[in-house]
PDB file of C-alpha atoms in Angstrom:
ATOM      1  CA  MET A 230       0.000   0.000   0.000  1.00 53.00           C
ATOM      2  CA  SER A 231       1.401   3.374  -1.009  1.00 64.00           C
ATOM      3  CA  LYS A 232       1.934   6.007   1.656  1.00 80.00           C
ATOM      4  CA  PHE A 233      -0.831   8.593   1.906  1.00 83.00           C
ATOM      5  CA  VAL A 234       0.322  12.107   1.023  1.00 87.00           C
ATOM      6  CA  VAL A 235      -1.611  15.113   2.292  1.00 89.00           C
ATOM      7  CA  PRO A 236      -2.730  17.194  -0.703  1.00 89.00           C
ATOM      8  CA  GLN A 237      -1.093  20.570  -1.193  1.00 91.00           C
ATOM      9  CA  ILE A 238      -3.552  23.438  -1.309  1.00 92.00           C
ATOM     10  CA  GLY A 239      -3.565  25.231  -4.640  1.00 90.00           C
ATOM     11  CA  ASP A 240      -6.217  27.833  -3.906  1.00 91.00           C
ATOM     12  CA  VAL A 241      -9.103  28.533  -1.548  1.00 91.00           C
ATOM     13  CA  SER A 242     -11.697  31.055  -2.689  1.00 89.00           C
ATOM     14  CA  PHE A 243     -14.728  32.362  -0.836  1.00 87.00           C
ATOM     15  CA  ILE A 244     -17.941  31.779  -2.774  1.00 89.00           C
ATOM     16  CA  LYS A 245     -20.625  33.329  -0.589  1.00 86.00           C
ATOM     17  CA  GLY A 246     -22.390  33.232   2.750  1.00 85.00           C
ATOM     18  CA  SER A 247     -26.000  32.054   2.881  1.00 86.00           C
ATOM     19  CA  THR A 248     -28.712  32.402   5.493  1.00 83.00           C
ATOM     20  CA  THR A 249     -31.568  30.771   3.568  1.00 86.00           C
ATOM     21  CA  VAL A 250     -31.870  27.669   1.425  1.00 88.00           C
ATOM     22  CA  SER A 251     -33.016  29.762  -1.535  1.00 90.00           C
ATOM     23  CA  ASN A 252     -29.714  31.662  -1.373  1.00 90.00           C
ATOM     24  CA  LEU A 253     -27.395  28.635  -1.351  1.00 93.00           C
ATOM     25  CA  PRO A 254     -24.735  28.611  -4.106  1.00 92.00           C
ATOM     26  CA  GLN A 255     -25.362  26.291  -7.020  1.00 87.00           C
ATOM     27  CA  ASN A 256     -22.258  24.114  -7.249  1.00 76.00           C
ATOM     28  CA  GLU A 257     -23.672  20.803  -8.423  1.00 77.00           C
ATOM     29  CA  SER A 258     -20.485  19.875 -10.285  1.00 86.00           C
ATOM     30  CA  PHE A 259     -18.446  19.741  -7.047  1.00 93.00           C
ATOM     31  CA  MET A 260     -18.797  17.515  -4.014  1.00 95.00           C
ATOM     32  CA  GLU A 261     -19.341  19.319  -0.703  1.00 96.00           C
ATOM     33  CA  ILE A 262     -17.966  18.721   2.791  1.00 97.00           C
ATOM     34  CA  ALA A 263     -19.768  20.441   5.668  1.00 95.00           C
ATOM     35  CA  VAL A 264     -17.912  21.350   8.874  1.00 94.00           C
ATOM     36  CA  ALA A 265     -19.965  21.571  12.059  1.00 91.00           C
ATOM     37  CA  GLY A 266     -19.541  21.798  15.806  1.00 90.00           C
ATOM     38  CA  ARG A 267     -20.480  23.675  18.923  1.00 85.00           C
ATOM     39  CA  SER A 268     -19.320  27.266  19.257  1.00 80.00           C
ATOM     40  CA  ASN A 269     -15.756  27.551  20.582  1.00 84.00           C
ATOM     41  CA  VAL A 270     -14.929  23.996  19.507  1.00 89.00           C
ATOM     42  CA  GLY A 271     -11.902  25.218  17.534  1.00 88.00           C
ATOM     43  CA  LYS A 272     -13.416  25.090  14.059  1.00 89.00           C
ATOM     44  CA  SER A 273     -11.638  28.197  12.797  1.00 87.00           C
ATOM     45  CA  SER A 274      -8.230  26.852  13.829  1.00 89.00           C
ATOM     46  CA  LEU A 275      -8.944  23.504  12.183  1.00 93.00           C
ATOM     47  CA  LEU A 276      -9.960  25.160   8.919  1.00 92.00           C
ATOM     48  CA  GLN A 277      -6.825  27.305   8.881  1.00 90.00           C
ATOM     49  CA  ILE A 278      -4.562  24.303   9.449  1.00 92.00           C
ATOM     50  CA  LEU A 279      -6.297  21.914   7.035  1.00 92.00           C
ATOM     51  CA  PHE A 280      -6.626  24.356   4.186  1.00 91.00           C
ATOM     52  CA  ASN A 281      -3.738  26.716   4.888  1.00 84.00           C
ATOM     53  CA  SER A 282      -5.975  29.715   4.426  1.00 78.00           C
ATOM     54  CA  LYS A 283      -7.111  32.551   6.664  1.00 73.00           C
ATOM     55  CA  LYS A 284      -9.780  33.323   4.068  1.00 67.00           C
ATOM     56  CA  MET A 285     -11.835  30.524   5.550  1.00 73.00           C
ATOM     57  CA  VAL A 286     -12.212  32.197   8.900  1.00 65.00           C
ATOM     58  CA  LYS A 287     -15.151  34.577   9.001  1.00 53.00           C
ATOM     59  CA  VAL A 288     -15.832  34.994  12.681  1.00 41.00           C
ATOM     60  CA  SER A 289     -17.928  37.712  14.279  1.00 39.00           C
ATOM     61  CA  ARG A 290     -16.892  39.298  17.572  1.00 41.00           C
ATOM     62  CA  THR A 291     -19.204  37.129  19.675  1.00 38.00           C
ATOM     63  CA  PRO A 292     -18.671  33.367  19.193  1.00 46.00           C
ATOM     64  CA  GLY A 293     -21.674  31.707  17.571  1.00 40.00           C
ATOM     65  CA  ARG A 294     -23.240  34.976  16.468  1.00 41.00           C
ATOM     66  CA  THR A 295     -22.919  34.383  12.757  1.00 62.00           C
ATOM     67  CA  ARG A 296     -25.933  32.756  11.138  1.00 71.00           C
ATOM     68  CA  GLU A 297     -24.370  32.138   7.748  1.00 82.00           C
ATOM     69  CA  ILE A 298     -23.161  28.993   6.083  1.00 87.00           C
ATOM     70  CA  ASN A 299     -19.936  30.122   4.426  1.00 87.00           C
ATOM     71  CA  PHE A 300     -18.945  28.320   1.234  1.00 90.00           C
ATOM     72  CA  PHE A 301     -15.390  27.938  -0.081  1.00 91.00           C
ATOM     73  CA  HIS A 302     -14.032  26.414  -3.273  1.00 93.00           C
ATOM     74  CA  VAL A 303     -10.924  24.325  -2.545  1.00 94.00           C
ATOM     75  CA  LYS A 304      -8.333  23.325  -5.154  1.00 94.00           C
ATOM     76  CA  THR A 305      -5.486  20.929  -4.380  1.00 94.00           C
ATOM     77  CA  ASP A 306      -2.676  19.304  -6.325  1.00 91.00           C
ATOM     78  CA  SER A 307      -3.999  15.749  -6.027  1.00 87.00           C
ATOM     79  CA  SER A 308      -7.737  15.652  -5.349  1.00 86.00           C
ATOM     80  CA  PRO A 309     -10.832  16.776  -7.222  1.00 88.00           C
ATOM     81  CA  ASP A 310     -11.939  20.340  -6.532  1.00 93.00           C
ATOM     82  CA  PHE A 311     -14.531  20.436  -3.771  1.00 95.00           C
ATOM     83  CA  ILE A 312     -16.590  22.814  -1.665  1.00 95.00           C
ATOM     84  CA  VAL A 313     -16.270  23.339   2.073  1.00 94.00           C
ATOM     85  CA  ALA A 314     -19.441  24.518   3.812  1.00 93.00           C
ATOM     86  CA  ASP A 315     -18.588  26.124   7.152  1.00 90.00           C
ATOM     87  CA  LEU A 316     -21.745  25.758   9.233  1.00 89.00           C
ATOM     88  CA  PRO A 317     -22.531  28.202  12.049  1.00 83.00           C
ATOM     89  CA  GLY A 318     -21.627  27.069  15.550  1.00 79.00           C
ATOM     90  CA  TYR A 319     -24.472  25.918  17.722  1.00 68.00           C
ATOM     91  CA  GLY A 320     -25.252  25.819  21.429  1.00 59.00           C
ATOM     92  CA  TYR A 321     -23.885  29.226  22.404  1.00 51.00           C
ATOM     93  CA  ALA A 322     -25.773  30.451  25.474  1.00 47.00           C
ATOM     94  CA  LYS A 323     -25.733  34.176  24.632  1.00 52.00           C
ATOM     95  CA  VAL A 324     -27.603  33.717  21.362  1.00 53.00           C
ATOM     96  CA  PRO A 325     -31.364  34.312  21.704  1.00 57.00           C
ATOM     97  CA  MET A 326     -33.488  31.160  21.597  1.00 61.00           C
ATOM     98  CA  GLU A 327     -35.424  32.316  18.531  1.00 60.00           C
ATOM     99  CA  MET A 328     -32.150  32.736  16.649  1.00 56.00           C
ATOM    100  CA  ARG A 329     -31.071  29.231  17.634  1.00 59.00           C
ATOM    101  CA  GLU A 330     -34.389  27.900  16.332  1.00 65.00           C
ATOM    102  CA  GLU A 331     -33.859  29.726  13.027  1.00 63.00           C
ATOM    103  CA  TRP A 332     -30.410  28.160  12.735  1.00 66.00           C
ATOM    104  CA  GLY A 333     -31.882  24.728  13.378  1.00 74.00           C
ATOM    105  CA  GLU A 334     -34.482  25.106  10.649  1.00 80.00           C
ATOM    106  CA  PHE A 335     -31.984  26.491   8.126  1.00 83.00           C
ATOM    107  CA  ILE A 336     -29.302  23.889   8.855  1.00 84.00           C
ATOM    108  CA  SER A 337     -31.881  21.098   8.724  1.00 85.00           C
ATOM    109  CA  GLN A 338     -33.114  22.262   5.331  1.00 88.00           C
ATOM    110  CA  TYR A 339     -29.552  22.526   4.053  1.00 90.00           C
ATOM    111  CA  LEU A 340     -28.588  19.030   5.178  1.00 89.00           C
ATOM    112  CA  GLU A 341     -31.839  17.482   3.934  1.00 88.00           C
ATOM    113  CA  THR A 342     -31.767  19.022   0.460  1.00 91.00           C
ATOM    114  CA  ARG A 343     -28.074  19.435  -0.452  1.00 93.00           C
ATOM    115  CA  GLU A 344     -27.562  16.665  -3.002  1.00 92.00           C
ATOM    116  CA  GLN A 345     -23.831  17.316  -3.473  1.00 94.00           C
ATOM    117  CA  LEU A 346     -23.137  16.991   0.273  1.00 95.00           C
ATOM    118  CA  CYS A 347     -20.983  13.892   0.754  1.00 95.00           C
ATOM    119  CA  ALA A 348     -19.987  14.117   4.446  1.00 96.00           C
ATOM    120  CA  VAL A 349     -20.088  16.199   7.624  1.00 96.00           C
ATOM    121  CA  LEU A 350     -16.865  16.838   9.509  1.00 96.00           C
ATOM    122  CA  LEU A 351     -18.236  16.970  13.051  1.00 95.00           C
ATOM    123  CA  LEU A 352     -16.029  18.466  15.767  1.00 96.00           C
ATOM    124  CA  PHE A 353     -15.976  17.684  19.487  1.00 94.00           C
ATOM    125  CA  ASP A 354     -14.002  19.496  22.190  1.00 92.00           C
ATOM    126  CA  PHE A 355     -11.700  16.995  23.932  1.00 92.00           C
ATOM    127  CA  ARG A 356     -12.202  18.799  27.243  1.00 89.00           C
ATOM    128  CA  ARG A 357     -16.011  18.498  27.188  1.00 90.00           C
ATOM    129  CA  ASP A 358     -18.406  15.606  27.520  1.00 90.00           C
ATOM    130  CA  VAL A 359     -20.542  14.837  24.483  1.00 91.00           C
ATOM    131  CA  THR A 360     -23.912  16.562  24.937  1.00 87.00           C
ATOM    132  CA  ASP A 361     -27.434  15.296  24.280  1.00 86.00           C
ATOM    133  CA  GLN A 362     -27.693  17.918  21.540  1.00 82.00           C
ATOM    134  CA  GLU A 363     -24.666  16.439  19.780  1.00 87.00           C
ATOM    135  CA  ILE A 364     -26.022  12.904  20.093  1.00 88.00           C
ATOM    136  CA  LEU A 365     -29.325  14.003  18.571  1.00 85.00           C
ATOM    137  CA  PHE A 366     -27.449  15.623  15.687  1.00 85.00           C
ATOM    138  CA  ILE A 367     -25.448  12.415  15.107  1.00 89.00           C
ATOM    139  CA  ASP A 368     -28.615  10.297  15.163  1.00 89.00           C
ATOM    140  CA  TRP A 369     -30.233  12.645  12.683  1.00 85.00           C
ATOM    141  CA  LEU A 370     -27.245  12.412  10.318  1.00 89.00           C
ATOM    142  CA  LYS A 371     -27.531   8.627  10.475  1.00 91.00           C
ATOM    143  CA  GLU A 372     -31.230   8.795   9.608  1.00 88.00           C
ATOM    144  CA  MET A 373     -30.378  10.998   6.634  1.00 89.00           C
ATOM    145  CA  ASN A 374     -27.571   8.606   5.565  1.00 93.00           C
ATOM    146  CA  ILE A 375     -25.053  11.450   5.682  1.00 94.00           C
ATOM    147  CA  PRO A 376     -21.545  10.149   6.484  1.00 95.00           C
ATOM    148  CA  MET A 377     -19.937  11.670   9.575  1.00 96.00           C
ATOM    149  CA  ILE A 378     -16.220  12.207  10.112  1.00 97.00           C
ATOM    150  CA  PRO A 379     -15.860  12.801  13.872  1.00 96.00           C
ATOM    151  CA  VAL A 380     -12.879  14.888  14.997  1.00 97.00           C
ATOM    152  CA  ILE A 381     -11.788  15.608  18.571  1.00 95.00           C
ATOM    153  CA  THR A 382     -10.220  19.066  18.793  1.00 94.00           C
ATOM    154  CA  LYS A 383      -7.846  20.635  21.322  1.00 94.00           C
ATOM    155  CA  VAL A 384      -6.238  17.346  22.330  1.00 94.00           C
ATOM    156  CA  ASP A 385      -3.121  19.256  23.413  1.00 92.00           C
ATOM    157  CA  LYS A 386      -5.181  20.756  26.248  1.00 91.00           C
ATOM    158  CA  ILE A 387      -5.388  17.371  27.966  1.00 88.00           C
ATOM    159  CA  PRO A 388      -2.351  15.457  29.351  1.00 88.00           C
ATOM    160  CA  LYS A 389      -1.424  12.510  27.133  1.00 88.00           C
ATOM    161  CA  THR A 390      -1.902  10.130  30.030  1.00 89.00           C
ATOM    162  CA  HIS A 391      -5.644  10.878  29.845  1.00 87.00           C
ATOM    163  CA  TRP A 392      -6.020  10.601  26.061  1.00 90.00           C
ATOM    164  CA  GLY A 393      -6.959   6.925  26.069  1.00 89.00           C
ATOM    165  CA  ASN A 394      -9.817   7.218  28.559  1.00 90.00           C
ATOM    166  CA  ARG A 395     -11.156  10.449  27.087  1.00 90.00           C
ATOM    167  CA  SER A 396     -11.091   9.244  23.491  1.00 91.00           C
ATOM    168  CA  GLU A 397     -12.748   5.934  24.456  1.00 92.00           C
ATOM    169  CA  ALA A 398     -15.498   7.817  26.306  1.00 92.00           C
ATOM    170  CA  ILE A 399     -16.199   9.975  23.254  1.00 92.00           C
ATOM    171  CA  LYS A 400     -16.044   6.971  20.923  1.00 93.00           C
ATOM    172  CA  SER A 401     -18.550   5.149  23.118  1.00 94.00           C
ATOM    173  CA  ALA A 402     -20.885   8.159  23.160  1.00 93.00           C
ATOM    174  CA  ILE A 403     -20.876   8.812  19.412  1.00 93.00           C
ATOM    175  CA  GLY A 404     -20.538   5.239  18.156  1.00 93.00           C
ATOM    176  CA  LYS A 405     -17.501   5.810  15.950  1.00 93.00           C
ATOM    177  CA  LYS A 406     -13.756   6.184  16.410  1.00 93.00           C
ATOM    178  CA  PRO A 407     -12.855   9.894  16.165  1.00 94.00           C
ATOM    179  CA  VAL A 408      -9.750  11.507  14.706  1.00 96.00           C
ATOM    180  CA  MET A 409      -7.569  13.210  17.323  1.00 95.00           C
ATOM    181  CA  PHE A 410      -6.640  16.768  16.290  1.00 95.00           C
ATOM    182  CA  SER A 411      -4.519  19.605  17.621  1.00 92.00           C
ATOM    183  CA  ALA A 412      -4.087  22.836  15.688  1.00 90.00           C
ATOM    184  CA  LEU A 413      -1.150  23.813  17.903  1.00 90.00           C
ATOM    185  CA  LYS A 414       0.810  20.586  17.374  1.00 91.00           C
ATOM    186  CA  ARG A 415      -0.586  19.695  13.939  1.00 92.00           C
ATOM    187  CA  ILE A 416      -1.787  16.325  15.207  1.00 92.00           C
ATOM    188  CA  GLY A 417      -4.361  14.526  13.064  1.00 94.00           C
ATOM    189  CA  VAL A 418      -4.045  16.515   9.834  1.00 95.00           C
ATOM    190  CA  GLU A 419      -3.141  13.453   7.755  1.00 95.00           C
ATOM    191  CA  ASP A 420      -5.955  11.363   9.238  1.00 95.00           C
ATOM    192  CA  ILE A 421      -8.566  14.031   8.563  1.00 96.00           C
ATOM    193  CA  TRP A 422      -7.402  14.451   4.974  1.00 96.00           C
ATOM    194  CA  ARG A 423      -7.428  10.684   4.470  1.00 94.00           C
ATOM    195  CA  ASN A 424     -11.073  10.607   5.550  1.00 95.00           C
ATOM    196  CA  LEU A 425     -11.974  13.599   3.383  1.00 95.00           C
ATOM    197  CA  ILE A 426     -10.392  12.084   0.275  1.00 94.00           C
ATOM    198  CA  ARG A 427     -12.113   8.755   0.942  1.00 92.00           C
ATOM    199  CA  GLN A 428     -15.525  10.443   1.041  1.00 93.00           C
ATOM    200  CA  LEU A 429     -14.824  12.587  -2.030  1.00 92.00           C
ATOM    201  CA  GLN A 430     -13.687   9.579  -4.043  1.00 88.00           C
ATOM    202  CA  ALA A 431     -16.658   7.502  -2.917  1.00 87.00           C
ATOM    203  CA  ASN A 432     -19.010  10.137  -4.317  1.00 78.00           C
ATOM    204  CA  GLU A 433     -17.257  10.807  -7.629  1.00 71.00           C
ATOM    205  CA  SER A 434     -19.558  10.262 -10.567  1.00 53.00           C
TER     206      SER A 434
END
């Protein structure tokens, strides 16, 4: 088996931000990977490391305040072009309940109707227990037959001696082995890319 090589990023371009299904970009010729997680899970850092681009980080002053799905066109040297859909963070306490409900409806419609969506990169904070809200989201993805790539972020914040127990607890809660990731120490980049490429190739026409 040949050694896996992480693709080199050729270009990342911002397409648009959308707040309604009717305003989603029409990119049927490219597969799409959505990135989701609770607010403050470290999504911005992960996107910067994976795609070597600060363009992908569109963060408002208050975490979780943005309501947009931000779409980016990614070109690499060794994979098909694809789209990254950066979903708004969820679960942030300072956001009004009605706004959270609007997010839920919009995100649900996006996930249910986006035919080119081939997987959701779902992030979990290594320092936090998996919440009921996250379990419900995972169960819903399963019902929709949307593949999930689970990633544990901020693993450098926990002593290595605790990694085994923490990762097993999260694996048990979500029903799938997660990728361990640290933006600071660049842990897990190859494993995430391997999963992304596998999903992109599985959905090539």
